[in-house]
Tab-separated table of C-alpha atoms in Angstrom:
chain	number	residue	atom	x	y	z
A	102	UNK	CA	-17.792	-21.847	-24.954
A	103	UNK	CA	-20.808	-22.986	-27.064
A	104	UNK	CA	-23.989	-21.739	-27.087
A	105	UNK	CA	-26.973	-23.648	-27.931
A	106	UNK	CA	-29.753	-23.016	-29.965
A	107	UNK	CA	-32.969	-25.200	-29.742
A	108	UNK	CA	-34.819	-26.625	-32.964
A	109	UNK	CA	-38.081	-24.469	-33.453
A	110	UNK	CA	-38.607	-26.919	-36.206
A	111	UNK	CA	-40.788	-29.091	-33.674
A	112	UNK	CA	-44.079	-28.164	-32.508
A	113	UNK	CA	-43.312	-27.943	-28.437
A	114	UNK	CA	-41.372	-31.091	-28.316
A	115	UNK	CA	-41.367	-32.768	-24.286
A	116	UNK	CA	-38.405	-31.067	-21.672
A	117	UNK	CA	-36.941	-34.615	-22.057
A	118	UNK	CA	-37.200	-34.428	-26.144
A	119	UNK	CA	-35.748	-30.629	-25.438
A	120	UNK	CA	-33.239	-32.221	-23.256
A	121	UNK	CA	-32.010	-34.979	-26.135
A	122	UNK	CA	-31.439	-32.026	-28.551
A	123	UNK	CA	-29.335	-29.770	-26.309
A	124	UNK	CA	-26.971	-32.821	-25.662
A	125	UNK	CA	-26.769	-33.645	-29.267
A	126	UNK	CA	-26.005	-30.186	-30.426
A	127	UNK	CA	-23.776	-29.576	-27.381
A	128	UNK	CA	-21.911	-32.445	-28.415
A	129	UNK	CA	-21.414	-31.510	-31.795
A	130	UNK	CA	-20.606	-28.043	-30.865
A	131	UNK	CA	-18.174	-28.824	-28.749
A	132	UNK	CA	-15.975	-31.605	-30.679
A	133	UNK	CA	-16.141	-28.661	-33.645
A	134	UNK	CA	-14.787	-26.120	-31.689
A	135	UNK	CA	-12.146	-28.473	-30.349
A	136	UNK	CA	-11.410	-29.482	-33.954
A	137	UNK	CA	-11.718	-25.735	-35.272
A	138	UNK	CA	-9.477	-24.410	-32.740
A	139	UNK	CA	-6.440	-26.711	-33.663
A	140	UNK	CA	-6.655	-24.963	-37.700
A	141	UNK	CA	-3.908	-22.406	-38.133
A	142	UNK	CA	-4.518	-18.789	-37.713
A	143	UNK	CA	-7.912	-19.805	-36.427
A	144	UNK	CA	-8.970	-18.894	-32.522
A	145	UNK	CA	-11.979	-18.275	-29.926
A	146	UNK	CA	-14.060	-20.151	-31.641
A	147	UNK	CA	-18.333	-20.560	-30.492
A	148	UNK	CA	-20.110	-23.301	-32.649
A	149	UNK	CA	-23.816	-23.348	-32.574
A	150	UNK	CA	-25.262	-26.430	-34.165
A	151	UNK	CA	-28.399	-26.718	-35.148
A	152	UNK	CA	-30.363	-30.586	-35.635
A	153	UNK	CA	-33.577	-31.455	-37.428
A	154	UNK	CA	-34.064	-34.853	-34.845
A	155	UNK	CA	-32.772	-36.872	-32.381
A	156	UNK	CA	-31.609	-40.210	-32.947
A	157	UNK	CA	-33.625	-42.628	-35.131
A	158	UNK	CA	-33.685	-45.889	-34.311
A	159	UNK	CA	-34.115	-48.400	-37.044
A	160	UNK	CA	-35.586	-51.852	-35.535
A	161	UNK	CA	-35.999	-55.075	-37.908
A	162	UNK	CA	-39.392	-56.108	-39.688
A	163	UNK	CA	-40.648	-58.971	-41.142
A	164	UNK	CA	-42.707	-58.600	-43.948
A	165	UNK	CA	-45.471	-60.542	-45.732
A	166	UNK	CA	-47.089	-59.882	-48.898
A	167	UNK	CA	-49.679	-61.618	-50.382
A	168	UNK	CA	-50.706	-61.458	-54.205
A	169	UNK	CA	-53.786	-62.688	-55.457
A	170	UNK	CA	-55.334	-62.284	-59.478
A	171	UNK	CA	-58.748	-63.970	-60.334
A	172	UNK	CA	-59.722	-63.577	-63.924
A	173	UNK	CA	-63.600	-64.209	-64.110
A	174	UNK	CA	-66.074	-64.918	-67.224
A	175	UNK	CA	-69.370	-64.041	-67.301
A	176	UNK	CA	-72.153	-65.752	-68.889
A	177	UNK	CA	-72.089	-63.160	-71.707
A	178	UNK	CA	-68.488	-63.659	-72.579
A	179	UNK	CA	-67.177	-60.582	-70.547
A	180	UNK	CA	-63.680	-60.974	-68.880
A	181	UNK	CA	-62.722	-59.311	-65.981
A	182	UNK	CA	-59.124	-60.026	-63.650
A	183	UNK	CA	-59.618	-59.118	-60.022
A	184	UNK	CA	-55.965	-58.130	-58.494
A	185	UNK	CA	-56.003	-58.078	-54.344
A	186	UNK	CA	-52.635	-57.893	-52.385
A	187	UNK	CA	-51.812	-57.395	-48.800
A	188	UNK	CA	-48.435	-56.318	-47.119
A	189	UNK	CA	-48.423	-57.027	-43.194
A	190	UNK	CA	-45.361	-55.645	-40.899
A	191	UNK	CA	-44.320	-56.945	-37.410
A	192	UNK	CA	-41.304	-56.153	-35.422
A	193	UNK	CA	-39.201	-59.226	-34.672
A	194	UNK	CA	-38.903	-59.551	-31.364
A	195	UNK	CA	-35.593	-61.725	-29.746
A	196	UNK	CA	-35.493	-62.836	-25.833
A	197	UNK	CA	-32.995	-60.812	-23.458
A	198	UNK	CA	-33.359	-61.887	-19.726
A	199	UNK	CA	-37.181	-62.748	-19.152
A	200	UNK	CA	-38.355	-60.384	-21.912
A	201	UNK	CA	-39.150	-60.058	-25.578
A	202	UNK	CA	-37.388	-56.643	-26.894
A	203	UNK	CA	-37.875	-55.406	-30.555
A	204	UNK	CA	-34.268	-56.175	-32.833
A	205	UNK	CA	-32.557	-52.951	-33.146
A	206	UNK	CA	-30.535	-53.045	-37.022
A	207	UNK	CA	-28.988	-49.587	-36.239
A	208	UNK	CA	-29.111	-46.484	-35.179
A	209	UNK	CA	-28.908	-43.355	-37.244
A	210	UNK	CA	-27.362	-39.836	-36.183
A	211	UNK	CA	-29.566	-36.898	-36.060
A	212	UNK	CA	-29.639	-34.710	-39.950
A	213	UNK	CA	-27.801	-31.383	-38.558
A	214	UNK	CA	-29.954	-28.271	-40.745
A	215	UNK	CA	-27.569	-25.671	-39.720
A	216	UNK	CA	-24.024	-24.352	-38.361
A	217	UNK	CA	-23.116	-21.077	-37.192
A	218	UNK	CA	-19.302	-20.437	-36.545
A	219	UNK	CA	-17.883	-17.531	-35.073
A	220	UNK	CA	-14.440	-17.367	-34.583
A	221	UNK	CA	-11.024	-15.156	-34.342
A	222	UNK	CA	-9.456	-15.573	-37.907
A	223	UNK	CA	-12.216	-16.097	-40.488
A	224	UNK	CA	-11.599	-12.943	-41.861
A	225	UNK	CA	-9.257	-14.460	-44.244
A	226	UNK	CA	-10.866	-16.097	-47.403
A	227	UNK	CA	-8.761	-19.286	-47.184
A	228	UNK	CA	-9.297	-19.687	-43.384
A	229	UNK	CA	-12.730	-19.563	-43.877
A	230	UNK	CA	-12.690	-21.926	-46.645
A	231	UNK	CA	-11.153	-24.491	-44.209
A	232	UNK	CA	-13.995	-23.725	-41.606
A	233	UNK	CA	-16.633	-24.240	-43.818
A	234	UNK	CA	-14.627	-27.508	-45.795
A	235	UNK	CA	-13.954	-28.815	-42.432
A	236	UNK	CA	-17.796	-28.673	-40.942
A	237	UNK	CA	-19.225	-29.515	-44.196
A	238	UNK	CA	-16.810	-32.637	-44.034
A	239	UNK	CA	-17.620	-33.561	-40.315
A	240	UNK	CA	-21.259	-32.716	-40.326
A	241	UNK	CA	-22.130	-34.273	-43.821
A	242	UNK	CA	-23.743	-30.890	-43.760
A	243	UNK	CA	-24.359	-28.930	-47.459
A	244	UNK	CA	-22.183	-25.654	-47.511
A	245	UNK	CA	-25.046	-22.965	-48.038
A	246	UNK	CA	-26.322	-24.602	-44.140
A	247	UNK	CA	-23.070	-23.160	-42.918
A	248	UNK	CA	-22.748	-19.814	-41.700
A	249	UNK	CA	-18.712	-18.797	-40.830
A	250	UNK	CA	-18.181	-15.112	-38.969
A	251	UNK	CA	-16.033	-13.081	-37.552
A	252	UNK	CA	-15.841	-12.098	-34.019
A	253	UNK	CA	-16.201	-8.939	-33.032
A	254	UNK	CA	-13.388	-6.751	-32.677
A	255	UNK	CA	-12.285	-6.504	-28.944
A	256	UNK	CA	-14.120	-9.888	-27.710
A	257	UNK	CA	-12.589	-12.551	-26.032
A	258	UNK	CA	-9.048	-12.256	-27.891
């Protein structure tokens, strides 16, 4: 069973916002504690994960930059260069059915800022090495944003 935590990192996002980041989290949760589960010695594992966003989605741009230098003289034999650039962005835009939709180049998974995993097992210093190895290695999460625990004695075992 995993239990979710929402992100208080975002100022009140929308329910549907709220909605994205339960998913997400609940998704992650639940392929660690399948994963978690299946390591030796280790049982009764909850995962709570914890993500900074939801899903960014990187469309293509096409850029334009201009670069312009004017050196001047003035009558009194003073010099002076003039530098003037401009950098313009616009989506590029490609036809599906009857309508123009922006080019999507990828799309990047959410930066997880936290895992919390309590489990039957951890109690041993190489079992919890391989919890925290294995979620630093799925998650691309650092290992001080890991948090491994033991359950407590008497629940769920």
């Amino acid at each position: 069973m995993n239990r979710l935590q929402k992100n208080t990192e975002q100022s009140k996002p929308s329910a549907n916002a709220a909605t994205e980041f339960q998913l997400i989290e609940q998704a992650y949760g639940e392929q660690l504690q399948q994963a978690l589960e299946t390591i030796d010695g280790i049982s009764n594992v909850d995962v709570v994960v914890n993500v900074k966003e939801t899903e960014s989605k990187v469309y293509e741009k096409d850029r334009s930059i201009r670069q312009q230098t004017t050196d001047e003289a003035d009558t009194e034999g003073g010099n002076r260069t003039l530098d003037e650039g401009t950098e313009e962005e616009t989506l590029v835009l490609v036809q599906q059915g009857g309508s123009e939709e922006p080019l999507l180049i990828r799309v990047d998974k959410p930066d997880v800022t936290g895992v919390l995993v309590v489990a039957n097992g951890v109690e041993s210093m190489q079992r919890k090495e391989w919890v925290i190895e294995a979620v630093t290695r799925t998650l691309d999460v650092p290992a001080h944003r890991v948090s491994v625990m033991p359950k407590q004695l008497g629940k769920d075992e």
